[in-house]
Tab-separated table of C-alpha atoms in Angstrom:
chain	number	residue	atom	x	y	z
A	605	UNK	CA	93.276	104.823	70.278
A	606	UNK	CA	91.984	101.002	70.867
A	607	UNK	CA	94.557	99.787	68.465
A	608	UNK	CA	94.328	96.713	66.932
A	609	UNK	CA	91.226	94.571	67.705
A	610	UNK	CA	89.723	91.295	66.791
A	611	UNK	CA	86.744	89.675	65.790
A	612	UNK	CA	85.475	87.292	68.526
A	613	UNK	CA	88.355	85.996	70.784
A	614	UNK	CA	87.337	82.395	70.284
A	615	UNK	CA	85.213	80.138	67.973
A	616	UNK	CA	85.149	76.405	67.431
A	617	UNK	CA	83.828	74.980	64.434
A	618	UNK	CA	82.999	71.995	62.580
A	619	UNK	CA	84.597	70.948	59.738
A	620	UNK	CA	83.853	71.878	56.143
A	621	UNK	CA	82.396	75.195	58.290
A	622	UNK	CA	82.722	78.717	56.920
A	623	UNK	CA	83.678	81.475	59.039
A	624	UNK	CA	85.000	85.369	59.085
A	625	UNK	CA	87.541	86.615	60.717
A	626	UNK	CA	87.369	90.272	61.434
A	627	UNK	CA	91.035	93.100	62.581
A	628	UNK	CA	90.293	96.745	62.679
A	629	UNK	CA	92.543	99.020	63.259
A	630	UNK	CA	91.949	102.960	64.342
A	631	UNK	CA	95.795	104.445	63.772
A	632	UNK	CA	95.231	105.065	59.921
A	633	UNK	CA	97.736	102.639	58.747
A	634	UNK	CA	98.523	101.771	55.126
A	635	UNK	CA	99.645	97.934	56.176
A	636	UNK	CA	97.644	94.940	57.649
A	637	UNK	CA	98.629	91.693	57.910
A	638	UNK	CA	96.797	88.394	58.959
A	639	UNK	CA	99.366	85.955	60.827
A	640	UNK	CA	98.681	82.204	62.192
A	641	UNK	CA	100.458	80.646	65.061
A	642	UNK	CA	100.776	77.030	65.870
A	643	UNK	CA	101.197	75.323	68.930
A	644	UNK	CA	105.117	75.466	70.127
A	645	UNK	CA	105.818	77.746	66.663
A	646	UNK	CA	105.912	81.240	65.169
A	647	UNK	CA	103.907	83.267	63.242
A	648	UNK	CA	103.124	82.538	59.573
A	649	UNK	CA	102.105	85.320	57.378
A	650	UNK	CA	98.778	84.478	55.613
A	651	UNK	CA	98.161	87.538	53.296
A	652	UNK	CA	98.699	90.891	53.521
A	653	UNK	CA	97.163	94.423	52.360
A	654	UNK	CA	99.478	97.780	51.461
A	655	UNK	CA	96.371	99.975	51.136
A	656	UNK	CA	92.533	99.883	50.762
A	657	UNK	CA	91.149	97.701	47.968
A	658	UNK	CA	94.443	95.548	47.926
A	659	UNK	CA	95.683	91.919	48.840
A	660	UNK	CA	98.742	89.644	48.592
A	661	UNK	CA	99.436	86.087	49.670
A	662	UNK	CA	101.918	85.624	52.024
A	663	UNK	CA	103.775	82.417	53.198
A	664	UNK	CA	100.816	80.078	54.268
A	665	UNK	CA	97.235	81.442	51.963
A	666	UNK	CA	96.014	78.516	50.462
A	667	UNK	CA	92.453	77.346	52.719
A	668	UNK	CA	91.973	81.413	53.015
A	669	UNK	CA	90.370	84.268	51.511
A	670	UNK	CA	90.496	88.005	53.039
A	671	UNK	CA	89.509	91.644	51.871
A	672	UNK	CA	90.241	95.186	52.614
A	673	UNK	CA	87.571	97.289	51.530
A	674	UNK	CA	87.569	99.968	54.288
A	675	UNK	CA	91.525	101.304	54.932
A	676	UNK	CA	90.632	100.349	58.829
A	677	UNK	CA	89.433	96.500	58.053
A	678	UNK	CA	90.912	93.575	57.016
A	679	UNK	CA	88.767	90.500	57.222
A	680	UNK	CA	90.084	87.040	56.897
A	681	UNK	CA	87.358	83.996	55.478
A	682	UNK	CA	87.569	80.173	55.391
A	683	UNK	CA	85.267	79.095	53.382
A	684	UNK	CA	85.820	75.551	54.565
A	685	UNK	CA	87.146	75.174	57.667
A	686	UNK	CA	89.443	72.070	58.024
A	687	UNK	CA	91.288	70.711	61.501
A	688	UNK	CA	94.676	71.567	60.091
A	689	UNK	CA	93.160	75.460	60.161
A	690	UNK	CA	92.995	75.290	64.165
A	691	UNK	CA	95.340	77.940	65.362
A	692	UNK	CA	95.499	81.590	67.264
A	693	UNK	CA	95.360	84.052	64.429
A	694	UNK	CA	96.586	87.358	64.701
A	695	UNK	CA	96.545	90.733	62.928
A	696	UNK	CA	98.455	93.261	62.655
A	697	UNK	CA	98.918	96.399	61.038
A	698	UNK	CA	101.418	99.213	60.236
A	699	UNK	CA	101.569	102.468	58.778
A	700	UNK	CA	105.118	101.927	56.134
A	701	UNK	CA	106.938	98.716	55.679
A	702	UNK	CA	109.892	100.265	54.126
A	703	UNK	CA	112.938	98.125	56.243
A	704	UNK	CA	114.703	101.914	56.376
A	705	UNK	CA	111.925	103.531	57.929
A	706	UNK	CA	111.025	104.432	61.674
A	707	UNK	CA	107.126	103.579	61.361
A	708	UNK	CA	107.469	100.370	60.229
A	709	UNK	CA	106.536	98.761	63.568
A	710	UNK	CA	103.655	96.141	63.140
A	711	UNK	CA	100.988	96.607	65.335
A	712	UNK	CA	99.498	93.716	67.046
A	713	UNK	CA	95.961	92.523	68.139
A	714	UNK	CA	94.513	90.329	71.107
A	715	UNK	CA	94.249	87.298	68.625
A	716	UNK	CA	91.622	84.805	67.785
A	717	UNK	CA	91.833	81.110	69.071
A	718	UNK	CA	89.553	78.759	66.458
A	719	UNK	CA	89.379	75.388	67.221
A	720	UNK	CA	88.017	73.610	64.024
A	721	UNK	CA	86.568	69.908	64.922
B	631	UNK	CA	115.202	86.472	54.015
B	632	UNK	CA	117.813	85.072	56.196
B	633	UNK	CA	117.676	82.348	58.478
B	634	UNK	CA	118.074	83.152	62.105
B	635	UNK	CA	119.547	80.468	65.135
B	636	UNK	CA	118.702	82.091	69.063
B	637	UNK	CA	119.263	79.826	72.148
B	638	UNK	CA	115.656	78.232	72.492
B	639	UNK	CA	115.625	79.623	76.099
B	640	UNK	CA	117.620	81.364	78.820
B	641	UNK	CA	117.420	82.546	81.905
B	642	UNK	CA	118.088	86.019	83.854
B	643	UNK	CA	118.007	87.163	87.478
B	644	UNK	CA	115.305	90.254	87.606
B	645	UNK	CA	117.790	93.606	88.136
B	646	UNK	CA	120.628	92.131	85.459
B	647	UNK	CA	120.899	93.074	82.594
B	648	UNK	CA	119.334	89.993	80.218
B	649	UNK	CA	121.867	89.673	76.820
B	650	UNK	CA	120.074	87.794	74.091
B	651	UNK	CA	122.053	86.692	71.155
B	652	UNK	CA	120.979	85.656	67.570
B	653	UNK	CA	122.934	84.540	64.683
B	654	UNK	CA	122.250	85.985	61.368
B	655	UNK	CA	125.990	84.754	58.881
B	656	UNK	CA	123.629	84.379	55.447
B	657	UNK	CA	122.210	88.323	56.311
B	658	UNK	CA	122.535	90.495	52.725
B	659	UNK	CA	123.568	93.890	52.375
B	660	UNK	CA	119.756	95.190	52.391
B	661	UNK	CA	118.540	93.265	55.069
B	662	UNK	CA	117.841	94.297	58.500
B	663	UNK	CA	117.813	92.617	62.112
B	664	UNK	CA	114.382	93.107	64.060
B	665	UNK	CA	113.294	92.356	67.370
B	666	UNK	CA	109.558	91.064	68.536
B	667	UNK	CA	108.897	89.750	71.932
B	668	UNK	CA	105.368	87.555	72.851
B	669	UNK	CA	104.352	87.737	76.624
B	670	UNK	CA	102.212	84.587	76.982
B	671	UNK	CA	99.383	84.666	74.650
B	672	UNK	CA	99.676	87.946	73.844
B	673	UNK	CA	100.505	89.170	70.020
B	674	UNK	CA	103.860	90.089	69.995
B	675	UNK	CA	104.895	93.438	70.372
B	676	UNK	CA	107.934	94.894	68.563
B	677	UNK	CA	111.145	96.074	70.176
B	678	UNK	CA	113.757	97.290	67.796
B	679	UNK	CA	115.351	96.885	64.406
B	680	UNK	CA	118.662	98.224	62.663
B	681	UNK	CA	120.701	97.812	60.264
B	682	UNK	CA	124.514	98.416	61.088
B	683	UNK	CA	124.944	100.514	63.788
B	684	UNK	CA	123.653	99.710	67.586
B	685	UNK	CA	120.498	101.561	68.082
B	686	UNK	CA	119.005	102.197	71.569
B	687	UNK	CA	115.854	103.047	72.295
B	688	UNK	CA	113.027	103.115	75.855
B	689	UNK	CA	112.558	98.866	75.716
B	690	UNK	CA	116.397	97.875	74.663
B	691	UNK	CA	119.760	98.230	72.861
B	692	UNK	CA	120.448	96.465	69.401
B	693	UNK	CA	124.267	95.719	69.104
B	694	UNK	CA	125.028	94.058	65.729
B	695	UNK	CA	128.556	93.101	64.941
B	696	UNK	CA	130.594	94.906	62.692
B	697	UNK	CA	130.095	91.362	59.634
B	698	UNK	CA	126.863	91.727	60.889
B	699	UNK	CA	126.650	88.154	60.800
B	700	UNK	CA	125.160	88.308	64.687
B	701	UNK	CA	123.670	90.466	66.868
B	702	UNK	CA	122.247	91.101	70.581
B	703	UNK	CA	119.468	92.430	72.217
B	704	UNK	CA	120.266	93.634	75.455
B	705	UNK	CA	117.537	94.786	77.691
B	706	UNK	CA	119.478	96.601	80.642
B	707	UNK	CA	117.325	95.517	83.843
B	708	UNK	CA	115.357	92.607	83.005
B	709	UNK	CA	112.078	92.818	85.150
B	710	UNK	CA	110.019	89.839	86.029
B	711	UNK	CA	107.356	91.715	82.355
B	712	UNK	CA	110.075	90.675	80.345
B	713	UNK	CA	109.340	87.526	80.565
B	714	UNK	CA	108.511	86.321	77.203
B	715	UNK	CA	109.679	84.871	73.711
B	716	UNK	CA	112.005	87.169	71.495
B	717	UNK	CA	111.986	86.587	68.243
B	718	UNK	CA	115.066	87.622	65.645
B	719	UNK	CA	113.664	88.327	62.664
B	720	UNK	CA	116.818	89.284	59.404
B	721	UNK	CA	114.267	90.748	56.300
B	722	UNK	CA	114.438	93.193	53.521
B	723	UNK	CA	111.173	94.241	54.034
B	724	UNK	CA	109.379	94.825	57.234
B	725	UNK	CA	105.903	93.737	55.641
B	726	UNK	CA	107.296	90.291	55.575
B	727	UNK	CA	108.195	89.078	58.873
B	728	UNK	CA	109.515	85.416	59.382
B	729	UNK	CA	108.899	84.426	62.779
B	730	UNK	CA	110.566	81.528	64.247
B	731	UNK	CA	110.272	80.104	67.762
B	732	UNK	CA	112.792	82.340	68.909
B	733	UNK	CA	114.485	82.236	72.492
B	734	UNK	CA	111.997	81.978	75.249
B	735	UNK	CA	113.107	84.530	78.276
B	736	UNK	CA	112.734	83.414	82.178
B	737	UNK	CA	113.317	86.430	84.412
B	738	UNK	CA	113.327	85.612	88.087
B	739	UNK	CA	113.353	86.694	91.292
């Protein structure tokens, strides 16, 4: 099992450029998440998905779009990158999301380091 | 979700127990306490979670006070590989985790 993988690992963009970050998981998880982490800060939830074909906004969704066309993939798009979007982006997945469940732990990918000039 | 408060940093000698406190005085009845850790710049790793009973797994123990206003994560025999930022999260749904700035645990020889 590869777990959660993210592509690319690093990227430098110019302001106004667009890009898509790919997250893939091979654990048959229903739930997938995109977070961003700024220097010295904790992670903040951008968008999440509770199943194939569904997406929902998290804490900081502005400037991002997502799609979950296949269960194993969750794409994060930046249509017009801004320097404020310079961050490390983490993807995660979980089998369930009920707090009382013992299968709700989130498994994280290695991150994508994005710099917007 | 209830706000959590953690000390910004702690030190622990290798081989000793590391006790990481967390205050969640405004926790509501349906909110669980989760612990994750982040080693260097890797993605966070789940450690443990609980509601009101103490929990133990192969990584750690979670002790929640009877009034549920605080908890302690215990790493029984800390090693250098346990050096990380530890996040305490209180939430009623595991799909919306709010990571604060956590506690930076430094394990030393």
